[in-house]
CSV table of N, CA and C in Angstrom, one decimal:
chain,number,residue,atom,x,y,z
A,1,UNK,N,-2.0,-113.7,94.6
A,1,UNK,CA,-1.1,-112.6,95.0
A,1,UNK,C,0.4,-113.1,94.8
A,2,UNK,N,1.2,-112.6,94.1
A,2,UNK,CA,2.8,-112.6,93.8
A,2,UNK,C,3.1,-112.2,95.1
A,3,UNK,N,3.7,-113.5,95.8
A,3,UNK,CA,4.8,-113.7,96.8
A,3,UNK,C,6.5,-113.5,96.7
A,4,UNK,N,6.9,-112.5,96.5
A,4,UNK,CA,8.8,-113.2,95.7
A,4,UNK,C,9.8,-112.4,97.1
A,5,UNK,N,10.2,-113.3,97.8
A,5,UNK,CA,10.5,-112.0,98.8
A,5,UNK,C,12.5,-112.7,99.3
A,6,UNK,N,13.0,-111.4,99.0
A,6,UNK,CA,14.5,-112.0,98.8
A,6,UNK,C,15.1,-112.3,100.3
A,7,UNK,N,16.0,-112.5,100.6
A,7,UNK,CA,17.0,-112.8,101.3
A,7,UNK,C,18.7,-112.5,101.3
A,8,UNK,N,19.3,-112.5,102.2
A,8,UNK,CA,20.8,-112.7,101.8
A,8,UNK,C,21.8,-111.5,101.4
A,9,UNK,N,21.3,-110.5,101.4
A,9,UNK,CA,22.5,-109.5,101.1
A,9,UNK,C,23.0,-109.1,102.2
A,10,UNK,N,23.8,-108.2,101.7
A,10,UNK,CA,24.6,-107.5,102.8
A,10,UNK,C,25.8,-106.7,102.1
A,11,UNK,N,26.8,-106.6,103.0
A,11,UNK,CA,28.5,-105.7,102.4
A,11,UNK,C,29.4,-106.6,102.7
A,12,UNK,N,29.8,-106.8,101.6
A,12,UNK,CA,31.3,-107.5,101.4
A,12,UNK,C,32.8,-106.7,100.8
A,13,UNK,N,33.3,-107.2,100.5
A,13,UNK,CA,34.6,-106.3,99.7
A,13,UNK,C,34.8,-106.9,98.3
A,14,UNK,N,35.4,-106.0,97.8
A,14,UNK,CA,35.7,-106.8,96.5
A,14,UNK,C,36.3,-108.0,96.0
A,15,UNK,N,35.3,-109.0,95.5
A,15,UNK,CA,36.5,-109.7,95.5
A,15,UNK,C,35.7,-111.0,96.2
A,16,UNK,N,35.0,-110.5,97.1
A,16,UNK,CA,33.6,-111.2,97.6
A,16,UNK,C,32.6,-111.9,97.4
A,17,UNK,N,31.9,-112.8,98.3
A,17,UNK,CA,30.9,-113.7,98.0
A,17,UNK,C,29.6,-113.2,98.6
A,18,UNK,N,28.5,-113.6,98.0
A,18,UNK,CA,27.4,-113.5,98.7
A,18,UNK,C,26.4,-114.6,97.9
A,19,UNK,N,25.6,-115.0,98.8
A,19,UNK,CA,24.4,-115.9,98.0
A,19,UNK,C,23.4,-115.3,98.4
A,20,UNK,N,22.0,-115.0,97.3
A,20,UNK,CA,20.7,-114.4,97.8
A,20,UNK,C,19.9,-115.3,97.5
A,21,UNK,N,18.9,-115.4,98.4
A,21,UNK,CA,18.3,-116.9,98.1
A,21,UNK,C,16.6,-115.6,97.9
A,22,UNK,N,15.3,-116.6,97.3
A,22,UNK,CA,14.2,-116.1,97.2
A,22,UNK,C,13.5,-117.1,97.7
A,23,UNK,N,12.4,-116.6,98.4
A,23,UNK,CA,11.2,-117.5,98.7
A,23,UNK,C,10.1,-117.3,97.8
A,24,UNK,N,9.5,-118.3,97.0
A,24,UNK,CA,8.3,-117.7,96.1
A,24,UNK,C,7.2,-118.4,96.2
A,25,UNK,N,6.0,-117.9,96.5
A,25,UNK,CA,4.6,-118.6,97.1
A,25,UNK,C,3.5,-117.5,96.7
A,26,UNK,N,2.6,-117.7,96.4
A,26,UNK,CA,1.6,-116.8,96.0
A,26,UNK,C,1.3,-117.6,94.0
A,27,UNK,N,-0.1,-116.9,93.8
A,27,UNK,CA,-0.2,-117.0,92.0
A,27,UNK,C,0.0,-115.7,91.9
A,28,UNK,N,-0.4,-116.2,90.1
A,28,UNK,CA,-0.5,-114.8,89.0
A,28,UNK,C,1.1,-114.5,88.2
A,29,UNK,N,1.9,-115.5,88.7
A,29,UNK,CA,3.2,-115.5,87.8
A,29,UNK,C,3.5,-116.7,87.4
A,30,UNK,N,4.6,-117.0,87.0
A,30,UNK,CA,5.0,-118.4,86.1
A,30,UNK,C,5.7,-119.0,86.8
A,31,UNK,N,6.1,-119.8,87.7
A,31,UNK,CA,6.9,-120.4,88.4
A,31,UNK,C,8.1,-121.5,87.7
A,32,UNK,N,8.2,-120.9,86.1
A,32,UNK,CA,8.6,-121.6,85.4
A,32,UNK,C,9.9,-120.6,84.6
A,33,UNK,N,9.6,-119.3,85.1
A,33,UNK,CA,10.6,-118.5,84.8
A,33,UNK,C,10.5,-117.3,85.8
A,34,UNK,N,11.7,-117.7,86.5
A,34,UNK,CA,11.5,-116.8,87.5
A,34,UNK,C,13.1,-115.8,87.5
A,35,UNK,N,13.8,-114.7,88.4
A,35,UNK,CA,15.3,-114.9,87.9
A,35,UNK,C,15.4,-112.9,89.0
A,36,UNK,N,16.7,-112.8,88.8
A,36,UNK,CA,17.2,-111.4,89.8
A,36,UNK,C,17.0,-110.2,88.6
A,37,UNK,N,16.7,-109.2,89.1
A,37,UNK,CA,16.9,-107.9,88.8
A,37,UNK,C,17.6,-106.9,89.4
A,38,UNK,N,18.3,-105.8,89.1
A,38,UNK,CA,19.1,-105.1,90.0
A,38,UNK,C,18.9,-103.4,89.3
A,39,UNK,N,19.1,-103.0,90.5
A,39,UNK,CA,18.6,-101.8,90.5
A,39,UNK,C,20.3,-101.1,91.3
A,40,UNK,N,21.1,-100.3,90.1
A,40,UNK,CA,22.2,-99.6,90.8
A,40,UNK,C,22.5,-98.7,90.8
A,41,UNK,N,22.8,-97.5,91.5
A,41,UNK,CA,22.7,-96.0,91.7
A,41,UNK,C,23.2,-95.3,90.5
A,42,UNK,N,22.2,-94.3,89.9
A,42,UNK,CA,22.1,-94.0,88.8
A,42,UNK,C,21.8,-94.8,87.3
A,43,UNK,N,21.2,-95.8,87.8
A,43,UNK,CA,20.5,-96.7,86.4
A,43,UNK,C,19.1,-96.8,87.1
A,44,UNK,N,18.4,-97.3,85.6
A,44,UNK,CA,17.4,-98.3,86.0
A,44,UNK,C,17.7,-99.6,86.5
A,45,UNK,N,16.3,-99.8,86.5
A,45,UNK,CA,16.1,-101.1,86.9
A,45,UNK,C,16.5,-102.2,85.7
A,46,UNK,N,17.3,-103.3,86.2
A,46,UNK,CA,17.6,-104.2,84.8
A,46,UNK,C,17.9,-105.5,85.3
A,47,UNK,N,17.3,-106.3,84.4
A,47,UNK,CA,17.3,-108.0,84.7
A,47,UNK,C,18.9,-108.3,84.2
A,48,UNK,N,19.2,-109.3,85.8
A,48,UNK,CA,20.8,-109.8,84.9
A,48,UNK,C,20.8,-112.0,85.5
A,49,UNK,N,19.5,-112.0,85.5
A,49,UNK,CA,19.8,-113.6,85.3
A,49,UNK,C,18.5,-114.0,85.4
A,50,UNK,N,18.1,-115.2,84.8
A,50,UNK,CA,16.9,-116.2,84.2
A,50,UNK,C,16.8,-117.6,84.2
A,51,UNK,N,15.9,-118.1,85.0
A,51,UNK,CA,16.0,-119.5,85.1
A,51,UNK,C,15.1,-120.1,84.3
A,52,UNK,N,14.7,-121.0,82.8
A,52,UNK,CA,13.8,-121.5,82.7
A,52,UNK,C,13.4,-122.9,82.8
A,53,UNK,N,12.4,-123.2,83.3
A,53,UNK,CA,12.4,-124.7,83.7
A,53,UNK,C,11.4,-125.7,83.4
A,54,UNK,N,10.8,-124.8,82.5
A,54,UNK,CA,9.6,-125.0,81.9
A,54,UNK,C,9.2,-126.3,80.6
A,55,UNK,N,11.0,-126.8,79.9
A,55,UNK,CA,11.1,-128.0,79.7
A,55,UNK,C,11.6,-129.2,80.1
A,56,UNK,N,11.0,-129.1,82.0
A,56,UNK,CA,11.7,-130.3,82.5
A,56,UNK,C,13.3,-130.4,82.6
A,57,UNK,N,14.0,-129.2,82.2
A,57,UNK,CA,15.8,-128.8,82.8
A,57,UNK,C,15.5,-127.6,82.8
A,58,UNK,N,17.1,-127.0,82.9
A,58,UNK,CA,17.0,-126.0,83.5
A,58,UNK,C,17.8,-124.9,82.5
A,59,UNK,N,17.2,-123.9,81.8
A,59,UNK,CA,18.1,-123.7,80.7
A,59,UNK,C,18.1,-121.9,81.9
A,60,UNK,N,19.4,-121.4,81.8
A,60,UNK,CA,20.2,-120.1,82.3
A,60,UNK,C,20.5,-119.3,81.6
A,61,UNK,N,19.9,-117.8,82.1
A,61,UNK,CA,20.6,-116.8,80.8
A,61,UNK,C,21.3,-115.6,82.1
A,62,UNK,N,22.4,-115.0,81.6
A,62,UNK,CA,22.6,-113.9,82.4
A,62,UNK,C,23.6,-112.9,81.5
A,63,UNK,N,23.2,-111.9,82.0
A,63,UNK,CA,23.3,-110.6,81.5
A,63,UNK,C,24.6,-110.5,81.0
A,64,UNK,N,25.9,-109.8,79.8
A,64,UNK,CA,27.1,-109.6,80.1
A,64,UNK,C,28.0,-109.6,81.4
A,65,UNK,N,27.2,-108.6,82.1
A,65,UNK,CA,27.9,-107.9,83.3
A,65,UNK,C,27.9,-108.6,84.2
A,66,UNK,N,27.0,-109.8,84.5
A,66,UNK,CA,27.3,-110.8,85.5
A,66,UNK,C,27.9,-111.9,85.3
A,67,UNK,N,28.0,-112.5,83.6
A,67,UNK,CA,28.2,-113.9,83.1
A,67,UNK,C,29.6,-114.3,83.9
A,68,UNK,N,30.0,-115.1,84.3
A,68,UNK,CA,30.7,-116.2,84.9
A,68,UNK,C,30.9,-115.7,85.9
A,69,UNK,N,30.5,-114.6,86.6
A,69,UNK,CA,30.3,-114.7,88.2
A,69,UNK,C,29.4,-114.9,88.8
A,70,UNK,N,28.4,-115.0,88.7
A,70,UNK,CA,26.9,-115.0,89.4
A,70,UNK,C,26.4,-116.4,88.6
A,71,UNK,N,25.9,-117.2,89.0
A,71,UNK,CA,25.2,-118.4,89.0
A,71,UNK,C,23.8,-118.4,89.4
A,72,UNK,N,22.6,-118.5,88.9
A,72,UNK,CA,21.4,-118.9,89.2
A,72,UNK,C,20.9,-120.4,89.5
A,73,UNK,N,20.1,-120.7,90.7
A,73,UNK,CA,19.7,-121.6,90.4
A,73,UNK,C,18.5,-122.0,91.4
A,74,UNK,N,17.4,-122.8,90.8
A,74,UNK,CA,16.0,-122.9,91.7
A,74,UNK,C,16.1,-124.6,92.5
A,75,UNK,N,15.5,-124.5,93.3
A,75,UNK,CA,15.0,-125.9,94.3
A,75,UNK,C,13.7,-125.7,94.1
A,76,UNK,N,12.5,-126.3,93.4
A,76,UNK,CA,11.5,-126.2,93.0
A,76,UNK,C,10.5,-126.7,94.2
A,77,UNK,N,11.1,-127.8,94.6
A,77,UNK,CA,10.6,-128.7,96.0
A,77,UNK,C,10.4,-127.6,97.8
A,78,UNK,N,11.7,-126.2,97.4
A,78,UNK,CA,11.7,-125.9,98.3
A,78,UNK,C,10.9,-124.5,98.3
A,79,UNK,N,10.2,-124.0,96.7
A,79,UNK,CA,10.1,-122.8,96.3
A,79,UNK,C,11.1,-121.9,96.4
A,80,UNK,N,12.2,-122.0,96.4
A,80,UNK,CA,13.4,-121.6,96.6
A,80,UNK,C,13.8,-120.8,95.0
A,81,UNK,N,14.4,-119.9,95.0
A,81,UNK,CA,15.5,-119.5,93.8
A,81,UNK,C,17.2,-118.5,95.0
A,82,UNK,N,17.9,-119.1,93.9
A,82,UNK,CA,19.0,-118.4,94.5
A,82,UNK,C,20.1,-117.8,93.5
A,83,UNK,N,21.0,-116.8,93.7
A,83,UNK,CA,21.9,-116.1,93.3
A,83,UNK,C,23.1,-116.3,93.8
A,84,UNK,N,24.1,-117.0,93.6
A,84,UNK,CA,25.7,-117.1,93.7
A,84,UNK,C,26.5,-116.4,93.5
A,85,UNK,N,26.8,-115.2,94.1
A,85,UNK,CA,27.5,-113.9,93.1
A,85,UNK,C,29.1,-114.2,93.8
A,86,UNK,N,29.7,-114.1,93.0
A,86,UNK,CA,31.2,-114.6,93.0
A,86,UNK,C,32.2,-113.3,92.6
A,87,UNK,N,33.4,-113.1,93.3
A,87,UNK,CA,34.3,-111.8,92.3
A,87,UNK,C,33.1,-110.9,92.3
A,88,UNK,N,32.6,-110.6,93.5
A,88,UNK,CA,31.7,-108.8,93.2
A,88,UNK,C,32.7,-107.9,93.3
A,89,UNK,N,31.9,-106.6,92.2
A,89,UNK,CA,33.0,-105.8,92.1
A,89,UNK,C,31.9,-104.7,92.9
A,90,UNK,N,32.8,-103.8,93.0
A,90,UNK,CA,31.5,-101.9,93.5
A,90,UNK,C,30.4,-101.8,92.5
A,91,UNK,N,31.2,-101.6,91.3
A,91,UNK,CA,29.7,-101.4,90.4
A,91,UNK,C,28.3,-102.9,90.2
A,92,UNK,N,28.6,-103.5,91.1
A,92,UNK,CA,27.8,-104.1,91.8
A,92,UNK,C,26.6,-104.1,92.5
A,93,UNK,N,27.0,-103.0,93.0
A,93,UNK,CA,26.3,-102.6,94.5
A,93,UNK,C,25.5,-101.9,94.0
A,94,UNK,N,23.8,-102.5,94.8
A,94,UNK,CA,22.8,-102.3,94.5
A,94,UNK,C,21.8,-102.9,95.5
A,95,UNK,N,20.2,-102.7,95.1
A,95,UNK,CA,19.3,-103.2,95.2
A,95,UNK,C,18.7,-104.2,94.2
A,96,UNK,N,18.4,-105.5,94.8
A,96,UNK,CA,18.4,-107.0,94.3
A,96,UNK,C,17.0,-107.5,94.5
A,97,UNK,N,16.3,-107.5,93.4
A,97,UNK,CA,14.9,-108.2,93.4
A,97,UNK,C,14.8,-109.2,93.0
A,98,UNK,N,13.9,-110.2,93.4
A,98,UNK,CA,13.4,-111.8,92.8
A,98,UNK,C,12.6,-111.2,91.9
A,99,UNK,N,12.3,-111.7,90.8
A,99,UNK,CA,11.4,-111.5,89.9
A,99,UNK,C,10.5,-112.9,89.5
A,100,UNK,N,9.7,-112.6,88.4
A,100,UNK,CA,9.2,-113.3,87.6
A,100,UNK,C,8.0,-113.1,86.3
A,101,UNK,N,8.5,-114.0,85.7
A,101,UNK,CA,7.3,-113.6,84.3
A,101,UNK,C,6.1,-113.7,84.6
A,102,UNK,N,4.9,-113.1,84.0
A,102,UNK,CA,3.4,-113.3,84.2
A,102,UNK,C,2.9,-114.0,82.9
A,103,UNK,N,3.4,-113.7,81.8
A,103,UNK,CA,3.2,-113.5,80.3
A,103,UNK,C,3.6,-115.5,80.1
A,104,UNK,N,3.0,-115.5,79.0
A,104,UNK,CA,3.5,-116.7,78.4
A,104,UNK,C,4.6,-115.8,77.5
A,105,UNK,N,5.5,-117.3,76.7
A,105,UNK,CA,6.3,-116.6,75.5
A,105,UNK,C,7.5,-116.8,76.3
A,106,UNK,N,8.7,-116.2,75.5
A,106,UNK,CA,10.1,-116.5,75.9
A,106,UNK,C,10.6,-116.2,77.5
A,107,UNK,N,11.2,-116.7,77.8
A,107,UNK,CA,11.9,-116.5,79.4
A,107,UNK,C,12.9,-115.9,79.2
A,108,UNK,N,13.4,-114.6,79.7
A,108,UNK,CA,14.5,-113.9,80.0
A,108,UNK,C,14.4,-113.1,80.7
A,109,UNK,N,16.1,-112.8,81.1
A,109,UNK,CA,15.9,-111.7,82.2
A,109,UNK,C,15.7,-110.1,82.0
A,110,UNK,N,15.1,-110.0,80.4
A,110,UNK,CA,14.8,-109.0,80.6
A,110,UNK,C,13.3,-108.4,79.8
A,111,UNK,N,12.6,-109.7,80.3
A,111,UNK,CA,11.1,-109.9,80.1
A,111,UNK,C,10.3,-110.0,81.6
A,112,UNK,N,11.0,-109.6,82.5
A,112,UNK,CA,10.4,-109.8,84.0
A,112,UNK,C,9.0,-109.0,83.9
A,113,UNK,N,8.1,-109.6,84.5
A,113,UNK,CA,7.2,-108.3,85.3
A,113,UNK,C,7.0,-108.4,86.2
A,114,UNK,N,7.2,-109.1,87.1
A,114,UNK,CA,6.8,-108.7,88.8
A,114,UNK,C,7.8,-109.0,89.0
A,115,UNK,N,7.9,-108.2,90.5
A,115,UNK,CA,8.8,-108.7,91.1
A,115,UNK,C,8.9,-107.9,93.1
A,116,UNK,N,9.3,-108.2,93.7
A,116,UNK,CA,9.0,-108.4,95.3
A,116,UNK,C,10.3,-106.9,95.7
A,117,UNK,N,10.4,-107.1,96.6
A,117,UNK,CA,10.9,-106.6,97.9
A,117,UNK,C,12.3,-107.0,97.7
A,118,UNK,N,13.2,-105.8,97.4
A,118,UNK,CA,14.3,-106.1,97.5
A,118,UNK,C,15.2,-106.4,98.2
A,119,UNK,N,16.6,-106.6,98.1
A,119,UNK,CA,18.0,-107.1,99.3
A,119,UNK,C,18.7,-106.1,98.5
A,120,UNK,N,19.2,-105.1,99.7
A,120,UNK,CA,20.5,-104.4,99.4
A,120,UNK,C,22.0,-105.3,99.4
A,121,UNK,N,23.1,-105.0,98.3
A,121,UNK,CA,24.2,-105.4,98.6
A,121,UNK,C,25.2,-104.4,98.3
A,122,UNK,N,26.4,-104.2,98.8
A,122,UNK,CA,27.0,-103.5,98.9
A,122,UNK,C,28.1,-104.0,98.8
A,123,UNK,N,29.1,-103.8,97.6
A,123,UNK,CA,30.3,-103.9,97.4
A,123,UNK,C,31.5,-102.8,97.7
A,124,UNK,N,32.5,-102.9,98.8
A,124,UNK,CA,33.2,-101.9,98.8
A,124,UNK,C,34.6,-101.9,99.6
A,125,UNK,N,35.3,-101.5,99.7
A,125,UNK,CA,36.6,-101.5,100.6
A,125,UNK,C,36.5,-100.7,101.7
């Protein structure tokens, strides 16, 4: 059973920090590519960062709209993954899921299939 269960959000303002951490325990996914999805009012659901670790480092992908503010990164020892979101803006603000792949084949964030129980965040003045 897929365990991915988030942590860490909340409302900040623009301009703002938040870190979302995940706990992941359970099988039936890859623990080798795991990464966030976000879900924000009036969109789908859409992956915006990817950890793969599956060659012994750590290779990172993330979406346009997050690249150089949001940082990914896993503690393997701790079953940990986490989210660094830096400079959040409103169009931000959303619902934040841990994911992960089940599939073999390439790792990205927007090849996820499971994924847990989300963290709301909210960016706003």
């Amino acid at each position: 059973q897929v365990q991915l269960v988030p942590s860490g959000g909340g409302s900040v303002q623009p301009g703002g920090s938040l870190r979302l951490s995940c706990e992941y325990s359970g099988d039936g996914y890859r623990r080798d590519c795991l990464g966030w999805v976000r879900q924000t009012p009036g969109k789908e659901r859409e992956g915006i960062a990817a950890i793969f670790t599956g060659h012994g480092g750590a290779s990172k992908y993330y979406d346009d709209s997050v690249m150089g503010r949001f940082t990914i990164s896993q503690d393997a020892a701790k079953n940990m993954v986490y989210l660094e979101m830096n400079n959040l803006k409103p169009e931000d603000t959303g619902e934040y899921y841990c994911a992960a792949k089940k599939t073999s084949g390439y790792c990205h964030y927007k090849y996820f299939e499971v994924w847990g129980q989300g963290t709301q965040v909210t960016v706003s003045s």
